[in-house]
PDB file of C-alpha atoms in Angstrom:
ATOM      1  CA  UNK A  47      -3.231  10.776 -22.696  1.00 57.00           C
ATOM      2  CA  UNK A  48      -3.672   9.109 -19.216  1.00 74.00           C
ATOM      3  CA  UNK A  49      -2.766   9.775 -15.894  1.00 90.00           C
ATOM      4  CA  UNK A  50       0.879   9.320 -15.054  1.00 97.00           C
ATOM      5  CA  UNK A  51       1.033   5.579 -13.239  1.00 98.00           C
ATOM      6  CA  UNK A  52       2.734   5.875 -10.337  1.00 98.00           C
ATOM      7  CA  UNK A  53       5.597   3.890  -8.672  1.00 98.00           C
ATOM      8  CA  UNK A  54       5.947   3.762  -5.032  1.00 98.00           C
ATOM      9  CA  UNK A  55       8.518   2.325  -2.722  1.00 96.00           C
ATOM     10  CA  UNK A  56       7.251   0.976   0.609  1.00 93.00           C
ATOM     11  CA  UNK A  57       9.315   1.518   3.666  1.00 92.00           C
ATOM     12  CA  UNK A  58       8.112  -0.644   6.837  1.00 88.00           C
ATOM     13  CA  UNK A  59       9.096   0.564   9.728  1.00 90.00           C
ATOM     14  CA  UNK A  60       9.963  -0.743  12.953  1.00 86.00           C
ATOM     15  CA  UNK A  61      11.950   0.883  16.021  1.00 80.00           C
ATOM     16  CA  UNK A  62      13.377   3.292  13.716  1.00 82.00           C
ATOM     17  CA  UNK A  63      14.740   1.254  10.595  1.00 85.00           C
ATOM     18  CA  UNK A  64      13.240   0.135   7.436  1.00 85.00           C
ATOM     19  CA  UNK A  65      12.425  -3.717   7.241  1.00 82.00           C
ATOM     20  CA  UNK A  66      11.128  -6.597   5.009  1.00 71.00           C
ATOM     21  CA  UNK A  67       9.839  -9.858   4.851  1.00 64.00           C
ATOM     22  CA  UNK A  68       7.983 -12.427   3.055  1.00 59.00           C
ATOM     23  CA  UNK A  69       4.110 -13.108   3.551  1.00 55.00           C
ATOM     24  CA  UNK A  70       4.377 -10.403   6.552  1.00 52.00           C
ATOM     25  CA  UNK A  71       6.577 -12.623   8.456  1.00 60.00           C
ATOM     26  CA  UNK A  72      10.422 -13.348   8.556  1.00 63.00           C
ATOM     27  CA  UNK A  73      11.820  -9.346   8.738  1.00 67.00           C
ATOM     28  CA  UNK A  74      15.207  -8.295   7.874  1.00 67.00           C
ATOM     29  CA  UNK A  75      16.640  -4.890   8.136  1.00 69.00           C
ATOM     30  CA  UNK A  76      16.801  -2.964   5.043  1.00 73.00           C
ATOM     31  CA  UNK A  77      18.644   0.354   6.400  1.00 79.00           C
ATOM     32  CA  UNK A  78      17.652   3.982   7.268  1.00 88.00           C
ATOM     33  CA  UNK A  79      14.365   5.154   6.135  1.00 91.00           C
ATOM     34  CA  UNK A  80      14.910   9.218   6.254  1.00 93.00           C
ATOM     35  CA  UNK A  81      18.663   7.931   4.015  1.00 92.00           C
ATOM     36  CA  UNK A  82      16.460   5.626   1.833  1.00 91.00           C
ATOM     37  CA  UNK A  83      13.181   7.850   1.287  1.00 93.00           C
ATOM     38  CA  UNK A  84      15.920  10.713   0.280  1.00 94.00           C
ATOM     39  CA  UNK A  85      17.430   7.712  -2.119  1.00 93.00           C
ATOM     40  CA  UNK A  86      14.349   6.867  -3.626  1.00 95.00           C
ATOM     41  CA  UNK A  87      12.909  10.499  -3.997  1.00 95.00           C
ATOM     42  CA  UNK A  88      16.433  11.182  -6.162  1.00 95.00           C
ATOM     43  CA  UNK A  89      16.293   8.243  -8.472  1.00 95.00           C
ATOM     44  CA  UNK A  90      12.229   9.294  -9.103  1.00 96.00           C
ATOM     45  CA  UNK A  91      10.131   7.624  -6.894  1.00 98.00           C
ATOM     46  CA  UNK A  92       6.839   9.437  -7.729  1.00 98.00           C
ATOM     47  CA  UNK A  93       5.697   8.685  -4.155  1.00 98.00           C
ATOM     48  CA  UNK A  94       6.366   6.839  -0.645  1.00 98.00           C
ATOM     49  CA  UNK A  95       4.800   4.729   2.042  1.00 97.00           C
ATOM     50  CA  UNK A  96       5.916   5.128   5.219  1.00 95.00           C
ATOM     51  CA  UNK A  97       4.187   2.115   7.806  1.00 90.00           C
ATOM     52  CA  UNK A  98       4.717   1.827  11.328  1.00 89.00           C
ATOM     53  CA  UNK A  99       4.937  -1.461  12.035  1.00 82.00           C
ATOM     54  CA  UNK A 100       4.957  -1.787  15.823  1.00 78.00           C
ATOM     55  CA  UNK A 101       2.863   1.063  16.279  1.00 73.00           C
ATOM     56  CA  UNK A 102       3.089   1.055  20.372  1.00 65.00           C
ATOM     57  CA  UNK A 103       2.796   4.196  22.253  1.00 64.00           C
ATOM     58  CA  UNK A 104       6.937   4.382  22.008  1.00 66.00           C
ATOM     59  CA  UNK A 105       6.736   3.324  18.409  1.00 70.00           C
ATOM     60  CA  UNK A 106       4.546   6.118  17.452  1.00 81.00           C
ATOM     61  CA  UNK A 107       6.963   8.822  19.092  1.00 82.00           C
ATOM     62  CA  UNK A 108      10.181   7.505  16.999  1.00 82.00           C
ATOM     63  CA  UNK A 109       7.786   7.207  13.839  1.00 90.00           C
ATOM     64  CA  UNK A 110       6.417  10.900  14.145  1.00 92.00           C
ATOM     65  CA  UNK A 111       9.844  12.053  14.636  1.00 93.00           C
ATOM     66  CA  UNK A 112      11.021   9.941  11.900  1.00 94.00           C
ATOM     67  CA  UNK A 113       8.246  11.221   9.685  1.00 95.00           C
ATOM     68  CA  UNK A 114       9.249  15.376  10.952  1.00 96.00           C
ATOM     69  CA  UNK A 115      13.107  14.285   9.725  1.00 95.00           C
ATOM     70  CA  UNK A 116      11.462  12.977   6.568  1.00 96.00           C
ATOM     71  CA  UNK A 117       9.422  15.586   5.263  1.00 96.00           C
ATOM     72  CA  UNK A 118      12.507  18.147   5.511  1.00 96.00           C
ATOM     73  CA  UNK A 119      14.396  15.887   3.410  1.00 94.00           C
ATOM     74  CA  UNK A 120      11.754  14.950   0.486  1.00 93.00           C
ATOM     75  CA  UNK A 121      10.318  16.987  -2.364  1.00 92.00           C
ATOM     76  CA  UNK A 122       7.545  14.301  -2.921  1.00 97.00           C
ATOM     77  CA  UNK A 123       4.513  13.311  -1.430  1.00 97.00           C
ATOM     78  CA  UNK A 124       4.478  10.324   1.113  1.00 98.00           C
ATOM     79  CA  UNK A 125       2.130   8.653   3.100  1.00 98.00           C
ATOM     80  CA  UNK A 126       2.471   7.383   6.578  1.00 97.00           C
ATOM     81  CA  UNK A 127      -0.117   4.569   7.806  1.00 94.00           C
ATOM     82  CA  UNK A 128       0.527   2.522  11.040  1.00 89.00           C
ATOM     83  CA  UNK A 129      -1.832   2.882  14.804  1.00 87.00           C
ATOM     84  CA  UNK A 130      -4.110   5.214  13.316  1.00 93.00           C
ATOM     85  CA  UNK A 131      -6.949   4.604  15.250  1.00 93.00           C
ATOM     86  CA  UNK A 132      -8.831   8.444  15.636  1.00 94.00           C
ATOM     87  CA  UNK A 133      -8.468  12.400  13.918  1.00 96.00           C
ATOM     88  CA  UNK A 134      -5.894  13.199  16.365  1.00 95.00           C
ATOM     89  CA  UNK A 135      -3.286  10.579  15.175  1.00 94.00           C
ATOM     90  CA  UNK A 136      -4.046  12.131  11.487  1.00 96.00           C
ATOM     91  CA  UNK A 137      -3.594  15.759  12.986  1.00 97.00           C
ATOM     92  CA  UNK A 138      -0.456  14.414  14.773  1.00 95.00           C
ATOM     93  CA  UNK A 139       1.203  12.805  11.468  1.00 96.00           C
ATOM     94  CA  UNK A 140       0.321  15.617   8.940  1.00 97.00           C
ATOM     95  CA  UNK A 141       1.698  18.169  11.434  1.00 97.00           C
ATOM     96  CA  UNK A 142       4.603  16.452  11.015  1.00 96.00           C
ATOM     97  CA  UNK A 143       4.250  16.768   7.467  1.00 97.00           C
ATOM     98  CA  UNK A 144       2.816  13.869   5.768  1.00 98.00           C
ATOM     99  CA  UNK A 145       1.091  14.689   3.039  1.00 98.00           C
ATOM    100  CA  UNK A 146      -1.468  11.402   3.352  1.00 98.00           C
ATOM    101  CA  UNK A 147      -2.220   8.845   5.872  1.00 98.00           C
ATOM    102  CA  UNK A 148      -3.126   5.260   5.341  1.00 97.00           C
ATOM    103  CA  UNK A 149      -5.641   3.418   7.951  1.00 96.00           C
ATOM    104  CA  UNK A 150      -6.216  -0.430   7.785  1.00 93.00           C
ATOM    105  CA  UNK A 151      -7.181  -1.770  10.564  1.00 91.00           C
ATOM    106  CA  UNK A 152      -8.741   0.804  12.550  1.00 94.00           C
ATOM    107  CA  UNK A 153     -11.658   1.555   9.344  1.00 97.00           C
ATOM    108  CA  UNK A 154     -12.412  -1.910   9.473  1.00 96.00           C
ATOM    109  CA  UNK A 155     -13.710  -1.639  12.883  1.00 95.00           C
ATOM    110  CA  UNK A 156     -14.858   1.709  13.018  1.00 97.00           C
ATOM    111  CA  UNK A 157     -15.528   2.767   9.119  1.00 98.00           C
ATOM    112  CA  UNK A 158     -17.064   6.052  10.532  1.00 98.00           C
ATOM    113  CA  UNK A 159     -12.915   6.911  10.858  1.00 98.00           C
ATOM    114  CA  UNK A 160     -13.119   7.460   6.699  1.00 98.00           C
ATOM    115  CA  UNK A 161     -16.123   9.805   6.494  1.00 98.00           C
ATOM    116  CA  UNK A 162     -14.276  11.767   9.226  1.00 98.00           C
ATOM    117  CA  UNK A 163     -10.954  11.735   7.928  1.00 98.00           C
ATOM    118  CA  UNK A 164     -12.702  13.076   4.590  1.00 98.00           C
ATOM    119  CA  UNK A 165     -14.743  15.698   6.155  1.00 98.00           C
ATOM    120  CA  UNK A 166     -12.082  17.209   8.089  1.00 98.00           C
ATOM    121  CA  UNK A 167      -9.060  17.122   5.574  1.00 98.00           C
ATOM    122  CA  UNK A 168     -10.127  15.558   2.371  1.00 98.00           C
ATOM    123  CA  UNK A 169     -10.725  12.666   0.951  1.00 98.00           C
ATOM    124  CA  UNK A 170      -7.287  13.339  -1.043  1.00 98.00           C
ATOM    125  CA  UNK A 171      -5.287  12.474   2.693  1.00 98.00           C
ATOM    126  CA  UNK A 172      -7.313   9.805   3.251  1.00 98.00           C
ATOM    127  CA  UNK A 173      -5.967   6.058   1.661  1.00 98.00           C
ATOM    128  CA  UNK A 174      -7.359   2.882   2.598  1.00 98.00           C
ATOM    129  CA  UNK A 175      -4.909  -0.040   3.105  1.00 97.00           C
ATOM    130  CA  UNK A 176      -6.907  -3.804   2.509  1.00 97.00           C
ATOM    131  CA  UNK A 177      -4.600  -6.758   3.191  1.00 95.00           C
ATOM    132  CA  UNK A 178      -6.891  -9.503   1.993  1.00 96.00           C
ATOM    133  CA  UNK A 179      -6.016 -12.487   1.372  1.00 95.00           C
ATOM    134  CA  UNK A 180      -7.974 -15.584  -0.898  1.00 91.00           C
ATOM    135  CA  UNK A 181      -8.545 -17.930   1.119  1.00 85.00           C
ATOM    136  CA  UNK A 182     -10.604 -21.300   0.485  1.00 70.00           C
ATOM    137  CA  UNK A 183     -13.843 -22.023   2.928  1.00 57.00           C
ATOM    138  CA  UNK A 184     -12.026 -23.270   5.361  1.00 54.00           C
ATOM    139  CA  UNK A 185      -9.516 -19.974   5.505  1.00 59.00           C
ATOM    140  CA  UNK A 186      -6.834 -22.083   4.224  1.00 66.00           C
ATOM    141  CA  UNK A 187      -4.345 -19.680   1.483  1.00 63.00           C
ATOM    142  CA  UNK A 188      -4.713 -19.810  -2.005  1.00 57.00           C
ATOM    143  CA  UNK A 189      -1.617 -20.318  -4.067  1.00 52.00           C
ATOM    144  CA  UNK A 190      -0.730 -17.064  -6.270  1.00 46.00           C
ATOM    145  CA  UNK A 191      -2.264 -18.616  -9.080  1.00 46.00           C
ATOM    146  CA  UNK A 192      -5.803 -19.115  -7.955  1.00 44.00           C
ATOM    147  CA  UNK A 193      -7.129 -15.813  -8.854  1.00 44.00           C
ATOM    148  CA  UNK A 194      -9.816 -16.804 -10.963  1.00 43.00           C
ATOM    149  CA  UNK A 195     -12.850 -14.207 -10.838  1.00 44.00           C
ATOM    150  CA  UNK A 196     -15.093 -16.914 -10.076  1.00 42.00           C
ATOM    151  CA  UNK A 197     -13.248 -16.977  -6.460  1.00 44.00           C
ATOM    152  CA  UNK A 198     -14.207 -12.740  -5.803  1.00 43.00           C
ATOM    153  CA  UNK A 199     -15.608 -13.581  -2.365  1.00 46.00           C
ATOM    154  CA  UNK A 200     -13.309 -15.773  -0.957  1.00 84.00           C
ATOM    155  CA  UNK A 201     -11.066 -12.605  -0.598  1.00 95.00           C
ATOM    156  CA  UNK A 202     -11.149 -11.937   3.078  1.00 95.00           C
ATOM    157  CA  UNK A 203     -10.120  -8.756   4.487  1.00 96.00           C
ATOM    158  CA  UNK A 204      -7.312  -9.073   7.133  1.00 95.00           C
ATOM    159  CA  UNK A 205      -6.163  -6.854  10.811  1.00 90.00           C
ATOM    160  CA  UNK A 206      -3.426  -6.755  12.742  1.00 79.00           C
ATOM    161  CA  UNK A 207      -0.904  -6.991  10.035  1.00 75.00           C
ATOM    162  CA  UNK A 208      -2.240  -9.662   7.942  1.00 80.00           C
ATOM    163  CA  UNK A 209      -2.977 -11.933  11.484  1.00 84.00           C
ATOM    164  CA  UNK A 210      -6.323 -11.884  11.929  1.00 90.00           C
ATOM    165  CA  UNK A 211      -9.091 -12.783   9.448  1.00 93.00           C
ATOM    166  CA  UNK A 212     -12.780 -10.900   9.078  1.00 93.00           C
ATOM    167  CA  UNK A 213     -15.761 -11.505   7.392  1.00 91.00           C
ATOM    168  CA  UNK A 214     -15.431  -8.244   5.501  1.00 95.00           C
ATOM    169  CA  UNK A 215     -14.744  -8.903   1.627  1.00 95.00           C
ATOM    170  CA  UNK A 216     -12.598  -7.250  -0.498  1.00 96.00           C
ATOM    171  CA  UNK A 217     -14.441  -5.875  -3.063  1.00 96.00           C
ATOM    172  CA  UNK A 218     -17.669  -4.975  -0.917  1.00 97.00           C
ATOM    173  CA  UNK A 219     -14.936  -3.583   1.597  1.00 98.00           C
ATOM    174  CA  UNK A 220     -13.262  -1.091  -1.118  1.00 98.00           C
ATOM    175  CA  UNK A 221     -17.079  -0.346  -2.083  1.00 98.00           C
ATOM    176  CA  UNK A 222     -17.783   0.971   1.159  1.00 98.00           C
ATOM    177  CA  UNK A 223     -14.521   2.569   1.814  1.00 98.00           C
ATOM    178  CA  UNK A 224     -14.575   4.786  -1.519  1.00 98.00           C
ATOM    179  CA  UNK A 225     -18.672   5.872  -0.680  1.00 98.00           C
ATOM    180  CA  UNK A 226     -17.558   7.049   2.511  1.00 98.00           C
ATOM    181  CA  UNK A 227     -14.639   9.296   1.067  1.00 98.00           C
ATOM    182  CA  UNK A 228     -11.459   7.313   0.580  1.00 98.00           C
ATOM    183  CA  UNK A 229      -9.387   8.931  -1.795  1.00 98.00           C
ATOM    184  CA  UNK A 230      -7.317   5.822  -2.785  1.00 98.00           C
ATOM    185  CA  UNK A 231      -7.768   2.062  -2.156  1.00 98.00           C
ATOM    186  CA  UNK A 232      -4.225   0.567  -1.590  1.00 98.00           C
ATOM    187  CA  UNK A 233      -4.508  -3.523  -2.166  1.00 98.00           C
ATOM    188  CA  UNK A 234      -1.849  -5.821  -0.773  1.00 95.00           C
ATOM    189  CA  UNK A 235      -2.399  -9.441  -1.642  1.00 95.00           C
ATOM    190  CA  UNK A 236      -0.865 -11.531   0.868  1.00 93.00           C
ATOM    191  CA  UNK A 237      -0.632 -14.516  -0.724  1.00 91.00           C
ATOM    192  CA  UNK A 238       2.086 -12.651  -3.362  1.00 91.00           C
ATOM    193  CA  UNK A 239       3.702 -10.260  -0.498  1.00 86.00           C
ATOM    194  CA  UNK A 240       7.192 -11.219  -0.734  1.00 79.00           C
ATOM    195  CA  UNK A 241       6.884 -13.769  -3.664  1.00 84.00           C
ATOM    196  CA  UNK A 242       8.307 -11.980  -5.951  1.00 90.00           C
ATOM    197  CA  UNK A 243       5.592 -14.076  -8.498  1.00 94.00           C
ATOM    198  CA  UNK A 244       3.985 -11.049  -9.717  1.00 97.00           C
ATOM    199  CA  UNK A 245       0.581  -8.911  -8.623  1.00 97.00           C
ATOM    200  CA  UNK A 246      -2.521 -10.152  -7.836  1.00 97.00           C
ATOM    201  CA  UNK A 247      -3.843  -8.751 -11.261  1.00 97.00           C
ATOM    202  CA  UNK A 248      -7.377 -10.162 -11.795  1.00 96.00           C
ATOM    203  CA  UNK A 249      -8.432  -8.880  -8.386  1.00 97.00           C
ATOM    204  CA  UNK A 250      -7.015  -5.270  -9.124  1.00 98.00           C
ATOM    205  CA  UNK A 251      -8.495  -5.440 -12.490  1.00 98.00           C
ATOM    206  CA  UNK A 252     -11.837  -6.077 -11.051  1.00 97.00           C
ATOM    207  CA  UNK A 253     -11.363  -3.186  -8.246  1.00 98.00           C
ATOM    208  CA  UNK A 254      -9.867  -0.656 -11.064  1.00 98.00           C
ATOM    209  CA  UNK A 255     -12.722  -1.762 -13.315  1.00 97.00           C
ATOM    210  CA  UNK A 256     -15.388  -1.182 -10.307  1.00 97.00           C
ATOM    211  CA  UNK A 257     -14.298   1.877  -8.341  1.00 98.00           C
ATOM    212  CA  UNK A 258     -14.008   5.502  -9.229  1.00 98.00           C
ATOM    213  CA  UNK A 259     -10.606   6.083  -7.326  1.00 98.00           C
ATOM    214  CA  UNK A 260      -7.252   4.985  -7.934  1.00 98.00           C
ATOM    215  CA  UNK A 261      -6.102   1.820  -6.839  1.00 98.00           C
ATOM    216  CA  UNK A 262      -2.343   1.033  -5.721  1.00 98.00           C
ATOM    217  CA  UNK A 263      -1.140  -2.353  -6.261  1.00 98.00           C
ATOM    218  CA  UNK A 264       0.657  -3.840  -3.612  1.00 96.00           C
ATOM    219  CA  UNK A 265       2.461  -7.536  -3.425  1.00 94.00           C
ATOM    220  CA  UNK A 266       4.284  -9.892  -5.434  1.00 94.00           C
ATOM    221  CA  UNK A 267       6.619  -7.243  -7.537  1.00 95.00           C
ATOM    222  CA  UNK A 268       9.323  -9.783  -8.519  1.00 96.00           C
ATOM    223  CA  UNK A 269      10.868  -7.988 -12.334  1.00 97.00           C
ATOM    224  CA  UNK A 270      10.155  -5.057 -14.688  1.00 98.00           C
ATOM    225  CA  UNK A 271       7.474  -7.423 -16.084  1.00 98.00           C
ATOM    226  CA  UNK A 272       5.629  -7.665 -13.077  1.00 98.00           C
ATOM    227  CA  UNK A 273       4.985  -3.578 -13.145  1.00 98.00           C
ATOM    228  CA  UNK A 274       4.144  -3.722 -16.749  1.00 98.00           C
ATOM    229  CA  UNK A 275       1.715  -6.661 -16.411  1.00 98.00           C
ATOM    230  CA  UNK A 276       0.150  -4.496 -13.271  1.00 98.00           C
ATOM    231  CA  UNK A 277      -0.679  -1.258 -15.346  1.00 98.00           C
ATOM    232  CA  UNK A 278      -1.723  -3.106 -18.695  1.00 98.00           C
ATOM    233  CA  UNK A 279      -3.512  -6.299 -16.865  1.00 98.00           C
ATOM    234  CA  UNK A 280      -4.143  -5.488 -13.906  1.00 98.00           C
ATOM    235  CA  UNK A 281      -5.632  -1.527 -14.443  1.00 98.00           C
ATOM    236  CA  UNK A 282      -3.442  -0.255 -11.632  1.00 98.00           C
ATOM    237  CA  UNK A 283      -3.530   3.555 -11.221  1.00 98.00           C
ATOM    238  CA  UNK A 284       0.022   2.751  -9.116  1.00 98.00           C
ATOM    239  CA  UNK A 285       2.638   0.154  -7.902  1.00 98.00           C
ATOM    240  CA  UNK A 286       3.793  -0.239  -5.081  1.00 97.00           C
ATOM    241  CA  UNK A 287       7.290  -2.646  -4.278  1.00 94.00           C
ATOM    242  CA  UNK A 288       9.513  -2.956  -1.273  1.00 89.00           C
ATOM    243  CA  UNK A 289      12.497  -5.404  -1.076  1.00 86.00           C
ATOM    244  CA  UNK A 290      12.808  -5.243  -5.397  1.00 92.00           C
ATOM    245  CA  UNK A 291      14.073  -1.678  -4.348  1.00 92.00           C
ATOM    246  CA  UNK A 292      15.145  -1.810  -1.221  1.00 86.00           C
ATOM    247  CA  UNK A 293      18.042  -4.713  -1.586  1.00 84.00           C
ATOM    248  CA  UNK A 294      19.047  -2.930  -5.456  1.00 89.00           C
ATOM    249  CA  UNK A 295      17.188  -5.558  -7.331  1.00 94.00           C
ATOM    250  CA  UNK A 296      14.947  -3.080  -9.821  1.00 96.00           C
ATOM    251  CA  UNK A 297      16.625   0.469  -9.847  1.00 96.00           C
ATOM    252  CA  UNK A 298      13.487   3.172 -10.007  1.00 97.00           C
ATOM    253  CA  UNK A 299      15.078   4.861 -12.924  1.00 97.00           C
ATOM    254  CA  UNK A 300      15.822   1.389 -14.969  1.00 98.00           C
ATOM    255  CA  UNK A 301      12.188   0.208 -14.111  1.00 98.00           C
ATOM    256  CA  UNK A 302      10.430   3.845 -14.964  1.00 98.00           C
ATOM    257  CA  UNK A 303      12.625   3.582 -18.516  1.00 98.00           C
ATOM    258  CA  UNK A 304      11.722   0.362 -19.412  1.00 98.00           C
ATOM    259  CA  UNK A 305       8.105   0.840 -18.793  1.00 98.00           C
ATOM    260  CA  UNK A 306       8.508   4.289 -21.002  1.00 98.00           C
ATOM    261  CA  UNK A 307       9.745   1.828 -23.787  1.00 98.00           C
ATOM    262  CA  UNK A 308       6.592  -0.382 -23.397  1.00 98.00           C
ATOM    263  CA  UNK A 309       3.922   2.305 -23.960  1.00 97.00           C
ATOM    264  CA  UNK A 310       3.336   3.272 -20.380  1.00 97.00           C
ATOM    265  CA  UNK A 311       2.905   6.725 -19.729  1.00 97.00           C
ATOM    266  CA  UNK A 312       5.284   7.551 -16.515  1.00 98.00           C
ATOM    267  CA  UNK A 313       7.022  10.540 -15.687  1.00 96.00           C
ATOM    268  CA  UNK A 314      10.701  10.523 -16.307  1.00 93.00           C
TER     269      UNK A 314
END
């Protein structure tokens, strides 16, 4: 039997409420994130995200309280990502009880940050974040559809919240991040965030296929389908969704049955 897959609600969070949008741009509020977490942990969430969007100095201070109120409320593991630049950020976030952080931006520019974060707590609290996004040779998007594996390097790793482009690829990127003690890769395709059109399931297939650690997908969760397609196409160890769940569209115990009923192994 395989591992359980996993499905994870993400909560972004800015100035102390949960928000969404579409192709990391366009936010609406979706409501309390200590109320929702507590929601989603109920109906059987098997995990949660928890980013800091706006991860200023005053930002932090409302997160890491936020993430204190939240960890007294849940009885499953989260992770909490967002202006995690050094070891004391970590130390500040699982004091607060966290049981994982995600970094993004900040391993991109200093990758040294993952071989820390493994040494000094584990690779299991470390997850890398990637927003890439496939892009033609003149950085222009890709429509959802273009995921052809002929296109593998035109995935270009992204900072800042999906606003600035690097050099860095995807798959050399995840590569790199899992030798140097990443204990997940967590993918977000931005050219499916928010459109509801499904995963980006030829580029998870090919990280799933060529990594050692579990992936999360992240990006385009639209219908039940979309998860299913994700765990049997795409190789996906776990999925991640945000607005399907947040605005009522895909209840987590409807979605975890009807994936039971196609032959995926989840926990109930």
């Amino acid at each position: 039997m395989s591992l359980a897959k996993r499905i994870i609600p993400c909560l972004d969070v800015k100035d102390g409420e949960t928000v969404k949008g579409t192709n990391f741009v366009n936010l609406r509020s979706a409501g309390d994130p200590v109320e929702l977490g507590k929601a989603y942990s109920e109906q059987g969430a098997d995990e949660l995200v928890f980013l800091d969007i706006t991860a200023s100095f005053e930002g932090r201070k409302t997160f890491t309280e936020m993430v204190t109120r939240v960890a007294e409320t849940l009885n499953i593991p989260f992770t909490v990502g967002g202006g995690i630049n050094e070891l004391k950020d970590v130390e500040r976030l699982l004091y607060a009880g966290a049981d994982k952080v995600s970094i993004n931006s900040a391993a991109i520019r200093r990758p040294e940050l993952i071989d820390e974060i493994a040494t000094r707590f584990g690779s299991q609290v470390c997850v890398v974040a990637i927003d890439a996004r496939l892009d033609d040779e003149t950085g222009n998007s890709q429509s959802s559809n273009s995921q052809s594996s002929n296109s593998q390097m035109s995935w270009h790793c992204y900072l800042k919240g999906g606003r600035e482009r690097t050099e860095r690829q995807l798959f050399e990127w995840a590569h790199e991040a899992q030798e140097r003690g990443a204990g997940e890769i967590l993918f977000t395709s931005m050219n499916h965030d928010g459109t509801k059109n499904g995963y980006a399931n030829d580029a998870l297939r090919y990280l799933a296929d060529h990594l050692s650690i579990p992936i999360i997908a992240s990006g385009g969760a639209g219908c039940k389908e979309h998860f299913r397609d994700v765990f049997t196409e795409g190789h996906a160890d776990a999925a991640l969704a945000a607005s399907v769940f947040h605005f009522g569209e895909i209840p987590v115990p409807e979605l975890k049955q009807y994936l039971k009923n196609e032959g995926i192994n989840v926990r109930l």
